[in-house]
XYZ file of C-alpha atoms in Angstrom:
733
model
C -95.075 -26.372 12.957
C -95.080 -28.159 16.309
C -97.805 -30.839 16.125
C -96.922 -32.395 19.493
C -98.820 -31.311 22.618
C -97.143 -31.978 25.962
C -98.759 -31.382 29.337
C -97.568 -32.393 32.797
C -99.347 -32.362 36.170
C -99.607 -34.475 39.323
C -96.435 -36.377 38.428
C -97.857 -37.596 35.112
C -97.186 -36.356 31.589
C -99.464 -36.506 28.553
C -97.702 -36.396 25.189
C -99.946 -36.198 22.132
C -98.609 -36.331 18.596
C -101.611 -34.757 16.859
C -100.276 -35.477 13.363
C -100.199 -39.233 14.066
C -102.999 -38.923 16.645
C -101.039 -40.944 19.169
C -101.245 -39.956 22.827
C -99.577 -41.439 25.885
C -99.960 -40.660 29.577
C -96.925 -41.767 31.555
C -95.200 -41.259 34.838
C -93.255 -38.038 34.254
C -89.931 -38.134 32.450
C -87.934 -35.686 30.395
C -88.775 -37.398 27.108
C -90.823 -35.412 24.619
C -92.439 -37.906 22.239
C -94.709 -40.909 22.762
C -92.106 -43.236 21.237
C -89.503 -42.093 23.773
C -91.656 -42.717 26.818
C -90.755 -45.797 28.815
C -93.447 -48.416 28.263
C -92.930 -49.720 31.782
C -94.188 -46.372 33.141
C -97.139 -45.996 30.794
C -100.550 -45.267 32.311
C -102.684 -45.009 29.172
C -102.357 -44.775 25.394
C -104.825 -43.918 22.640
C -106.021 -41.462 20.036
C -107.863 -38.253 20.902
C -109.114 -36.855 17.611
C -112.821 -37.550 17.042
C -114.280 -40.151 14.718
C -117.773 -40.242 13.273
C -120.229 -42.797 12.002
C -122.894 -41.239 9.857
C -125.526 -42.136 7.299
C -125.081 -40.571 3.868
C -126.461 -41.644 0.496
C -128.205 -44.549 2.186
C -125.043 -46.134 3.622
C -123.255 -46.083 6.972
C -119.780 -44.594 6.810
C -116.909 -44.186 9.270
C -114.766 -41.064 9.182
C -111.705 -40.461 11.341
C -110.596 -36.845 11.725
C -106.993 -35.989 10.898
C -105.030 -32.935 12.044
C -103.730 -30.557 9.384
C -102.295 -27.925 11.669
C -102.185 -26.479 15.174
C -102.644 -22.833 16.097
C -101.419 -21.764 19.526
C -102.822 -18.845 21.501
C -102.206 -17.358 24.924
C -102.922 -19.030 28.278
C -102.467 -22.592 27.070
C -105.252 -22.588 24.470
C -104.799 -24.052 20.993
C -106.868 -25.023 17.983
C -106.376 -28.078 15.780
C -107.550 -27.829 12.196
C -109.213 -31.046 11.082
C -109.855 -32.699 7.777
C -112.642 -35.213 7.393
C -111.457 -36.330 3.994
C -114.045 -35.966 1.261
C -116.704 -35.540 3.952
C -115.749 -32.090 5.271
C -113.555 -30.136 7.655
C -113.550 -29.123 11.289
C -111.752 -27.613 14.241
C -111.005 -28.846 17.753
C -110.316 -26.173 20.371
C -108.271 -27.311 23.364
C -107.262 -25.834 26.713
C -104.557 -27.079 29.053
C -105.118 -26.679 32.788
C -103.295 -27.596 35.954
C -105.566 -30.630 36.234
C -105.309 -31.873 32.631
C -106.725 -31.161 29.181
C -110.110 -29.870 28.101
C -111.464 -30.431 24.601
C -113.466 -27.242 24.733
C -115.183 -27.134 21.354
C -115.522 -29.464 18.389
C -116.968 -28.181 15.127
C -117.593 -30.251 11.990
C -118.786 -28.966 8.619
C -119.963 -31.680 6.220
C -119.508 -31.269 2.483
C -122.922 -32.859 1.928
C -125.976 -33.738 4.012
C -125.099 -36.230 6.737
C -126.970 -37.834 9.594
C -124.828 -38.755 12.544
C -124.963 -42.306 13.876
C -122.277 -41.868 16.534
C -119.409 -39.714 17.735
C -116.411 -41.526 19.187
C -113.229 -40.601 20.987
C -110.663 -43.380 20.928
C -111.218 -45.280 17.682
C -109.212 -45.501 14.454
C -109.275 -47.244 11.088
C -107.811 -50.731 10.967
C -105.059 -51.578 8.558
C -105.628 -54.385 6.065
C -103.451 -56.630 8.199
C -105.347 -55.731 11.395
C -108.705 -56.421 9.751
C -107.620 -60.040 9.239
C -107.286 -60.352 13.019
C -110.765 -59.141 14.072
C -113.719 -61.387 14.975
C -115.852 -59.809 12.235
C -114.991 -59.552 8.553
C -116.995 -56.310 8.451
C -114.762 -54.490 10.974
C -113.159 -51.366 9.563
C -112.367 -49.538 12.835
C -111.563 -50.474 16.427
C -111.212 -48.800 19.846
C -107.612 -47.907 20.671
C -107.635 -46.579 24.245
C -105.425 -48.952 26.180
C -104.429 -49.307 29.845
C -103.931 -51.992 32.457
C -107.567 -51.740 33.451
C -110.806 -49.837 33.954
C -112.598 -48.047 36.772
C -116.341 -47.517 36.369
C -117.834 -46.971 39.852
C -120.338 -49.656 40.873
C -120.876 -50.826 37.295
C -121.078 -54.488 38.324
C -122.921 -56.263 41.108
C -123.229 -59.502 43.089
C -120.841 -58.419 44.530
C -120.329 -54.777 43.558
C -117.471 -54.234 41.089
C -115.765 -50.984 40.152
C -112.395 -52.182 38.818
C -111.520 -54.588 36.007
C -108.330 -55.659 34.327
C -108.361 -54.833 30.628
C -109.040 -58.421 29.561
C -111.738 -59.154 32.159
C -114.657 -57.582 30.287
C -114.424 -59.128 26.821
C -116.641 -57.030 24.584
C -118.940 -54.830 26.641
C -120.702 -51.503 26.769
C -120.778 -49.855 30.159
C -123.285 -47.070 30.918
C -121.757 -43.775 31.990
C -125.008 -41.827 31.877
C -128.672 -42.682 32.395
C -128.999 -45.483 29.836
C -128.378 -49.071 30.859
C -129.770 -52.279 29.467
C -131.554 -50.255 26.755
C -128.148 -49.698 25.154
C -127.009 -53.296 25.562
C -125.106 -52.508 28.758
C -125.457 -53.950 32.290
C -128.513 -52.922 34.279
C -127.751 -49.342 35.313
C -130.180 -48.626 38.103
C -129.792 -45.849 40.556
C -126.693 -44.842 42.501
C -124.110 -43.633 41.495
C -125.357 -42.932 37.952
C -125.325 -40.772 35.995
C -121.559 -40.618 36.314
C -120.764 -39.048 32.918
C -117.213 -40.291 33.579
C -114.915 -43.295 33.919
C -111.205 -43.959 34.334
C -108.458 -46.128 32.868
C -105.053 -46.877 34.328
C -103.079 -49.132 36.604
C -100.112 -49.206 38.967
C -98.504 -46.018 37.598
C -101.610 -43.814 37.671
C -105.083 -43.265 36.276
C -106.715 -41.132 33.579
C -110.321 -39.989 34.165
C -112.445 -38.756 31.281
C -115.914 -37.487 30.534
C -117.821 -34.570 28.988
C -118.093 -31.119 30.522
C -121.776 -30.783 29.596
C -124.723 -33.176 29.645
C -124.418 -34.728 26.168
C -127.192 -34.917 23.588
C -126.550 -38.635 23.098
C -126.401 -41.698 25.364
C -122.876 -41.966 26.755
C -121.211 -45.352 27.057
C -117.739 -46.803 27.398
C -117.268 -49.370 24.613
C -114.788 -52.130 25.391
C -113.647 -54.530 22.683
C -111.136 -57.167 23.702
C -108.641 -55.141 25.774
C -109.170 -51.617 24.387
C -111.955 -49.057 24.658
C -113.497 -45.832 23.395
C -115.993 -43.211 24.527
C -119.153 -43.551 22.444
C -121.981 -41.063 21.870
C -124.963 -42.676 20.101
C -127.178 -40.499 17.849
C -128.970 -42.595 15.185
C -129.940 -39.503 13.212
C -130.590 -41.863 10.336
C -133.807 -42.622 12.256
C -134.551 -39.247 13.819
C -133.047 -36.598 11.589
C -130.274 -34.108 12.247
C -130.675 -30.602 13.705
C -128.449 -29.382 10.876
C -127.298 -31.966 8.289
C -124.375 -29.764 7.184
C -122.817 -28.544 10.425
C -122.453 -29.677 14.018
C -120.875 -28.148 17.144
C -120.128 -29.829 20.451
C -119.241 -27.813 23.524
C -116.943 -29.425 26.075
C -117.259 -32.955 24.634
C -114.346 -34.375 26.631
C -112.168 -33.572 29.638
C -109.083 -35.541 30.646
C -107.768 -35.427 34.220
C -105.392 -37.723 36.024
C -104.187 -38.844 39.422
C -102.478 -41.613 41.316
C -105.611 -43.740 41.844
C -108.912 -44.195 40.056
C -110.658 -42.358 42.896
C -108.146 -39.500 42.796
C -108.456 -39.127 39.013
C -112.252 -39.018 39.151
C -112.052 -36.557 42.042
C -109.769 -34.261 40.039
C -112.118 -34.486 37.048
C -115.144 -33.607 39.187
C -113.228 -30.746 40.805
C -112.908 -29.069 37.393
C -116.599 -28.150 37.569
C -116.101 -25.971 40.667
C -115.771 -23.924 42.753
C -118.849 -25.199 44.557
C -121.172 -23.646 47.083
C -122.288 -26.410 49.465
C -125.983 -27.213 49.501
C -127.969 -25.875 52.450
C -127.788 -28.061 55.560
C -131.583 -27.920 55.419
C -131.378 -30.731 52.837
C -129.450 -33.085 55.124
C -132.501 -35.209 56.019
C -132.939 -38.755 57.304
C -135.806 -40.859 55.997
C -137.780 -44.052 56.240
C -139.013 -45.475 52.940
C -142.153 -47.585 52.565
C -140.750 -49.625 49.665
C -139.578 -52.471 51.904
C -143.199 -53.051 52.910
C -144.884 -52.060 49.644
C -142.833 -54.504 47.562
C -144.125 -57.309 49.809
C -147.737 -56.169 49.479
C -147.990 -54.669 52.972
C -150.025 -51.482 52.526
C -151.465 -50.849 56.027
C -150.143 -47.338 56.677
C -151.646 -47.139 60.154
C -149.760 -50.262 61.214
C -146.662 -48.911 59.500
C -146.862 -45.602 61.378
C -147.343 -47.339 64.714
C -144.398 -49.683 64.121
C -141.787 -47.184 62.975
C -142.791 -44.480 65.450
C -141.857 -46.746 68.339
C -138.455 -47.744 66.947
C -137.000 -45.591 64.181
C -137.110 -41.799 64.361
C -136.387 -39.926 61.123
C -136.975 -36.559 59.516
C -139.456 -37.908 56.976
C -141.272 -40.924 55.563
C -141.090 -41.497 51.814
C -144.256 -42.832 50.194
C -142.625 -44.983 47.545
C -143.748 -46.643 44.315
C -147.348 -47.984 44.603
C -148.816 -44.963 46.386
C -150.272 -43.467 43.173
C -153.364 -44.419 41.187
C -150.912 -45.157 38.380
C -147.247 -44.376 37.858
C -147.063 -40.716 36.924
C -150.443 -39.573 38.277
C -149.230 -37.944 41.540
C -152.640 -38.857 42.996
C -153.087 -41.312 45.897
C -154.550 -44.732 45.188
C -157.627 -44.638 47.408
C -158.563 -48.208 46.537
C -155.303 -49.323 48.115
C -155.152 -46.571 50.765
C -158.789 -45.599 51.548
C -157.717 -43.376 54.469
C -154.699 -41.857 52.745
C -155.096 -38.294 54.012
C -155.700 -39.535 57.563
C -152.651 -41.778 57.248
C -150.548 -38.812 56.177
C -151.839 -36.774 59.110
C -150.985 -39.641 61.464
C -147.393 -39.771 60.237
C -147.105 -36.035 60.751
C -148.593 -36.312 64.241
C -145.941 -38.912 65.007
C -143.174 -36.461 64.133
C -142.434 -37.313 60.504
C -142.513 -35.005 57.539
C -143.734 -36.454 54.245
C -141.921 -37.207 50.997
C -143.211 -38.747 47.789
C -141.652 -41.004 45.156
C -142.027 -39.836 41.573
C -140.984 -41.520 38.343
C -139.556 -38.761 36.196
C -140.624 -39.933 32.742
C -143.190 -42.724 32.958
C -146.959 -42.672 32.775
C -149.360 -45.619 32.761
C -152.447 -43.744 31.620
C -151.684 -41.023 29.074
C -155.371 -40.730 28.124
C -156.265 -39.665 31.682
C -153.677 -36.894 31.420
C -154.831 -35.699 28.009
C -151.665 -36.968 26.322
C -151.660 -38.082 22.706
C -149.048 -40.091 20.778
C -147.364 -36.817 19.840
C -146.721 -36.172 23.543
C -144.990 -39.517 24.063
C -141.773 -41.108 22.884
C -142.528 -43.055 19.720
C -140.612 -45.446 17.513
C -139.725 -44.829 13.863
C -143.205 -46.126 12.997
C -144.820 -43.316 15.002
C -146.268 -45.689 17.613
C -145.699 -44.966 21.330
C -143.011 -47.140 22.880
C -143.338 -48.704 26.313
C -140.654 -49.726 28.746
C -140.017 -51.369 32.102
C -137.086 -51.347 34.480
C -135.557 -54.592 33.156
C -135.849 -53.861 29.439
C -137.370 -57.297 28.802
C -140.297 -57.366 26.343
C -141.842 -60.243 28.310
C -144.089 -59.874 31.346
C -146.130 -56.880 32.457
C -145.967 -53.447 34.082
C -144.804 -51.554 31.029
C -144.943 -47.770 31.010
C -145.481 -45.127 28.355
C -142.665 -42.626 28.041
C -143.022 -38.855 28.270
C -141.478 -36.703 25.546
C -140.498 -33.293 26.960
C -140.459 -31.943 23.398
C -144.220 -31.577 23.759
C -145.616 -28.457 25.416
C -148.535 -30.528 26.694
C -146.132 -33.046 28.282
C -144.136 -30.311 29.982
C -147.386 -28.801 31.246
C -148.532 -32.156 32.682
C -145.199 -32.628 34.488
C -145.231 -29.131 35.925
C -148.894 -29.191 36.950
C -148.744 -32.588 38.647
C -145.596 -31.580 40.548
C -147.018 -28.268 41.759
C -150.321 -29.947 42.666
C -148.540 -32.591 44.740
C -146.335 -30.071 46.540
C -149.175 -27.657 47.286
C -151.587 -30.370 48.393
C -149.356 -32.372 50.769
C -146.576 -29.864 51.438
C -143.912 -32.575 51.407
C -140.412 -32.035 52.725
C -138.979 -33.847 49.702
C -139.598 -35.564 46.394
C -137.667 -38.761 45.716
C -137.157 -38.979 41.953
C -136.503 -42.262 40.209
C -136.083 -44.136 36.931
C -134.043 -41.607 35.019
C -132.570 -44.740 33.442
C -136.012 -45.979 32.417
C -135.913 -45.218 28.678
C -134.934 -47.045 25.491
C -132.017 -45.570 23.612
C -132.107 -44.028 20.134
C -132.364 -47.441 18.477
C -135.952 -47.511 19.758
C -137.100 -43.923 20.217
C -135.918 -40.358 20.688
C -137.428 -37.000 21.660
C -138.699 -34.990 18.725
C -136.779 -31.924 19.871
C -133.019 -32.625 19.492
C -132.385 -30.439 22.545
C -133.800 -33.241 24.746
C -132.052 -36.185 23.118
C -129.573 -38.549 24.732
C -128.522 -37.848 28.296
C -130.467 -34.583 28.118
C -133.744 -36.543 28.136
C -133.499 -37.651 31.778
C -131.704 -34.461 32.784
C -134.343 -32.269 31.106
C -137.185 -34.135 32.814
C -135.408 -33.865 36.166
C -134.974 -30.127 35.620
C -138.676 -29.695 34.813
C -139.659 -31.398 38.071
C -136.959 -29.651 40.097
C -137.964 -26.199 38.891
C -141.695 -26.875 39.279
C -141.254 -28.172 42.845
C -139.073 -25.210 43.808
C -141.631 -22.793 42.357
C -144.196 -24.170 44.785
C -141.805 -24.532 47.736
C -138.246 -23.170 47.437
C -137.206 -25.139 50.531
C -138.258 -28.565 49.236
C -135.516 -31.203 48.954
C -135.116 -33.089 45.688
C -133.611 -36.551 46.171
C -131.771 -38.364 43.385
C -128.688 -40.555 43.029
C -126.249 -39.227 40.393
C -122.926 -38.161 41.912
C -121.637 -35.991 39.051
C -121.334 -32.243 39.775
C -123.675 -31.448 36.868
C -126.448 -33.126 38.886
C -126.306 -30.269 41.420
C -128.698 -28.367 39.137
C -131.441 -30.994 39.490
C -131.015 -32.488 42.979
C -130.176 -31.576 46.575
C -129.730 -34.879 48.393
C -127.820 -37.911 47.072
C -129.453 -41.198 48.037
C -127.402 -44.425 48.053
C -130.425 -46.187 46.533
C -131.073 -49.073 45.749
C -128.725 -51.238 47.804
C -130.543 -54.336 46.573
C -128.674 -53.745 43.316
C -125.456 -54.753 45.105
C -126.657 -58.373 45.116
C -129.214 -60.593 46.780
C -127.444 -61.358 50.050
C -126.525 -59.596 53.257
C -122.835 -60.090 52.436
C -123.192 -58.440 49.018
C -125.188 -55.552 50.438
C -122.630 -54.955 53.179
C -119.692 -54.687 50.776
C -121.832 -52.809 48.247
C -122.834 -50.135 50.741
C -119.275 -49.729 51.968
C -118.112 -49.201 48.386
C -120.970 -46.804 47.627
C -119.842 -44.670 50.554
C -116.540 -44.192 48.754
C -118.208 -43.012 45.548
C -120.697 -40.885 47.520
C -117.743 -38.943 48.900
C -117.139 -37.653 45.345
C -120.510 -35.903 45.605
C -119.811 -34.744 49.160
C -116.615 -33.075 47.886
C -118.721 -30.770 45.720
C -121.102 -29.937 48.528
C -124.046 -32.291 48.124
C -126.074 -33.617 51.029
C -125.707 -37.414 51.241
C -128.187 -39.891 52.664
C -127.311 -43.468 53.524
C -129.632 -46.333 52.643
C -130.311 -50.003 53.276
C -131.187 -52.887 51.017
C -133.298 -55.861 52.002
C -131.346 -57.550 54.822
C -131.392 -56.429 58.441
C -128.006 -58.077 59.126
C -126.292 -55.255 57.229
C -127.767 -52.359 59.213
C -125.010 -52.146 61.835
C -122.229 -51.787 59.255
C -124.328 -49.366 57.192
C -124.899 -47.118 60.206
C -121.223 -47.280 61.129
C -120.275 -45.782 57.738
C -123.222 -43.374 57.947
C -121.420 -41.608 60.793
C -119.052 -40.206 58.159
C -121.314 -40.153 55.091
C -124.329 -38.214 56.323
C -127.741 -39.192 57.632
C -129.774 -42.358 58.090
C -131.909 -43.926 55.403
C -134.055 -47.042 55.781
C -135.709 -49.000 52.958
C -136.202 -52.265 54.818
C -139.692 -53.449 55.682
C -140.946 -55.162 58.791
C -139.290 -58.414 57.739
C -136.310 -58.828 55.440
C -135.698 -61.437 52.740
C -134.613 -63.905 55.424
C -137.592 -63.207 57.690
C -135.485 -61.246 60.198
C -136.563 -58.068 61.989
C -134.960 -54.975 63.474
C -132.949 -55.862 66.597
C -132.621 -54.025 69.910
C -128.956 -53.049 69.291
C -129.928 -51.704 65.868
C -132.618 -49.532 67.445
C -129.999 -48.078 69.777
C -127.539 -47.375 66.962
C -130.191 -45.971 64.606
C -131.477 -43.533 67.229
C -127.991 -42.389 68.160
C -127.086 -41.665 64.514
C -130.379 -39.876 63.922
C -129.827 -37.583 66.907
C -126.090 -37.000 66.614
C -125.392 -37.007 62.860
C -123.411 -34.223 61.180
C -125.679 -31.336 60.144
C -123.601 -29.766 57.368
C -123.095 -30.473 53.647
C -119.726 -30.649 51.962
C -116.788 -32.711 53.217
C -113.713 -34.627 52.160
C -112.730 -38.134 53.300
C -109.777 -38.903 55.553
C -108.411 -42.383 54.833
C -107.094 -44.112 57.948
C -107.374 -47.833 57.270
C -108.960 -47.906 53.840
C -108.400 -48.794 50.201
C -109.990 -46.705 47.456
C -109.670 -49.622 45.056
C -107.311 -50.735 42.312
C -106.848 -53.601 39.907
C -105.680 -55.611 42.922
C -109.004 -55.333 44.737
C -112.263 -53.488 45.194
C -112.572 -50.478 47.519
C -112.857 -51.218 51.214
C -113.354 -48.574 53.864
C -112.505 -49.927 57.284
C -111.576 -46.871 59.341
C -111.968 -43.421 57.886
C -113.041 -39.900 58.736
C -114.817 -36.741 57.609
C -112.919 -33.474 57.035
C -114.719 -30.136 56.860
C -114.148 -26.411 56.744
C -116.253 -24.125 58.936
C -115.570 -20.660 57.578
C -118.157 -19.812 54.889
C -115.688 -18.628 52.266
C -113.405 -21.517 53.077
C -116.264 -24.014 52.710
C -117.013 -22.754 49.215
C -113.380 -23.285 48.277
C -112.942 -26.461 50.321
C -111.581 -28.500 47.438
C -108.663 -26.113 47.157
C -107.954 -26.243 50.880
C -105.079 -28.324 52.143
C -106.383 -31.216 54.230
C -104.204 -30.079 57.130
C -106.328 -26.925 57.392
C -109.625 -28.817 57.541
C -111.287 -29.990 60.728
C -112.013 -33.600 61.589
C -115.688 -33.955 62.557
C -116.494 -37.688 62.400
C -114.767 -41.048 62.509
C -115.760 -44.577 61.576
C -113.489 -47.009 63.433
C -113.341 -50.746 62.767
C -111.229 -53.118 64.840
C -110.726 -56.862 65.034
C -111.675 -58.601 68.264
C -109.844 -57.467 71.399
C -106.766 -56.139 69.607
C -106.148 -52.444 70.279
C -105.686 -50.042 67.358
C -104.529 -46.454 67.476
C -104.747 -43.495 65.099
C -103.049 -40.132 65.802
C -106.147 -38.073 65.024
C -108.269 -35.854 67.258
C -105.377 -35.868 69.696
C -105.145 -39.641 69.467
C -107.732 -42.442 69.431
C -107.107 -45.919 70.832
C -109.831 -48.529 70.525
C -110.937 -52.133 70.175
C -114.142 -53.146 68.408
C -116.208 -50.878 66.182
C -117.041 -47.276 67.099
C -118.419 -44.112 65.525
C -117.310 -40.696 66.788
C -119.188 -37.523 65.843
C -118.841 -33.875 66.851
C -120.530 -30.700 65.656
C -117.105 -29.034 65.831
C -113.540 -30.279 65.559
C -113.284 -33.657 67.294
C -110.042 -32.605 68.968
C -111.590 -29.779 70.993
C -115.381 -29.967 70.575
C -117.559 -29.192 73.592
C -119.175 -32.628 73.223
C -118.161 -35.751 71.309
C -120.661 -38.522 70.601
C -119.169 -42.010 70.938
C -121.380 -44.795 69.588
C -120.385 -48.452 70.158
C -121.315 -50.932 67.420
C -119.652 -53.976 68.944
C -118.215 -54.862 72.306
C -114.952 -53.035 72.882
C -113.209 -50.078 74.443
C -112.325 -46.528 73.471
C -109.816 -43.966 74.765
C -109.613 -40.366 73.519
C -106.422 -38.412 74.217
C -108.195 -35.106 74.816
C -109.615 -33.295 77.803
C -113.160 -33.902 79.048
C -114.678 -33.734 82.508
C -117.723 -36.015 82.404
C -119.433 -38.765 80.400
C -123.158 -39.038 79.840
C -124.573 -42.425 78.856
C -127.699 -42.508 76.654
C -130.293 -45.106 75.736
C -133.015 -45.090 73.088
C -136.524 -45.023 74.467
C -139.591 -44.476 72.279
C -137.568 -43.051 69.412
C -135.642 -40.579 71.599
C -132.345 -40.543 73.454
C -132.532 -40.460 77.233
C -129.586 -39.864 79.552
C -129.484 -42.833 81.929
C -126.393 -41.959 83.966
C -123.580 -39.436 84.287
C -119.998 -40.211 85.271
C -117.241 -37.836 86.231
C -114.040 -38.442 84.335
C -112.356 -39.681 87.499
C -114.888 -42.535 87.695
C -113.637 -43.994 84.404
C -110.809 -46.468 84.831
C -107.871 -45.216 82.744
C -110.264 -42.646 81.170
C -111.591 -45.516 79.074
C -115.091 -46.292 77.754
C -115.812 -50.026 77.926
C -118.892 -51.776 76.517
C -119.696 -55.478 76.788
C -121.710 -57.451 74.217
C -124.527 -57.835 76.739
C -124.945 -54.058 77.106
C -125.272 -53.267 73.388
C -129.046 -53.833 73.657
C -129.414 -50.926 76.069
C -126.674 -48.415 75.186
C -127.141 -45.946 72.346
C -123.888 -44.143 73.039
C -121.996 -41.655 75.143
C -121.407 -37.917 75.126
C -117.984 -36.834 76.316
C -118.285 -33.276 77.660
């Protein structure tokens, strides 16, 4: 019987000898076995049959599945019969697709009661000789996924890192879901997690991998020395098993590949479609109070007066510190004695309201009628507490909600509905889905909420409760995976401070986050830009925002260097707020950009936004050839006085930095917004008959002069450094 599975797509071929459990992804050739593939063209190697750690008879044991046969069916489906030695049997159902391979269903039947400690893809038993070469005499197995390097979007910071050579990480665990330092991995705050995916590869291509459903265990990428595995942590020795004799996983792993790490992840995410873009109603700009609140500035009247004169936006987010305690959804009247009047003032000044909510923390369970049985507890039955850093030292620890409890679910739903009905906010900004210990410390009592399903389940409770009170409300979160569409509407590039504590780190971090945000834009999510804690980065952030989506501002009155918002920034902010793209769902156009590799981190210099306008076409946009999409926005970066040219929108020639935005195709739109970010010049090779120049005044754009096209020398827009204080931009009609 043929035990070798071969599948080719996108110029790469996967060959998997299931009997030996040896797989290799290589640049395509006509060879049929892993041993025949040219090593110089290899992208990735490793095993694909599952392995298990489980507790039985009071001891931890490792079991590697072995294939005993393959049954083929129609349409590329097949089933591998597994033996688990003396521990049981199983089956692994597989589908091949144009994009790659889907491990559709894994079933294991234990011959005796077993409690799962972990499930792994990409480990194997060590030989006696190999065991003599490990750093621990206790090692009996080891990860065996191997490639030139790794891609885990924005997994490192200071500055932001997404790519590593295989030997750069040593031994590490990288979070792919909502768990970070709690699992011994780097701090995993905010954007772009949960990813539920990563990639491995190098100069010949990349393999992306991840589950097709939100897993019931924390998901991490384990790296040891230069090899890795996908690891699902259970610790059922502490928490019990749903069924100690049988276990089924649906869609535990998908493998997709492409020429770059970005392409491979994009192909993997595309497998969850087709997608209906989110309503453009969710494409909202915001100001966030956190920049002031974190510095102890809580005067909301002064805040309203300051921002209303300089920074228009769709809404103001009342961030962490607005509540009586985290999780109450009630305003702190000791801190904000005129809270309702303050909210009315913001509304009178043209802002809608939004409120920050921690999805699973509470500081006062007694006040909410919650008992220990409603909270996450340790093996000793005592409620655990947690804080963002995971350190047991210091203060500001929070109790953790267990959605297994009916009372807990009721509290979450009631507080959400109460908040929405009372203040009628435009949005809720949800946070700290990563704010839980892993199963070494606690776990939900109901196995249905364990692992990555804990944060996801809490998000879903809040999402559904908010929508029941107001179907139009926008739910803001930061995970870019397509599965997050069910619990969020607007992706926020929060918190840019995580990129590193400097303006330089924030600038490169935001630019890189824009790349990963485009993965979410491809499946139709609204995307909101964001700042960190340095005003010097705002210009570059807004320049990329022209393509990404809408403005977001977290900065306070003064930044970490004592600087304030500048006059040119006010002009640029107002122009982007008024002229931003209104739709959701787009694909990037790379002009002068790198999506990242083992040679360097992503850098987007000049790039654009491609969209489809027909409704049916928009829903199937990912399957549409880029040549049939319309170009609606451009971010253009130049160096000094040197002219650059791109043959897009009829042809664009420029010097300096510019953003171009249209509500139609740039090449023939009725009006094109041209926003200068530095001194320079711009020429568009398309017809127009007049130019209107605008300036920001009192949070609005005002036309200050109109020129006929004949009045422009060489049909060219020219802006000097001195005029950047007073020019918001131009409309070419």
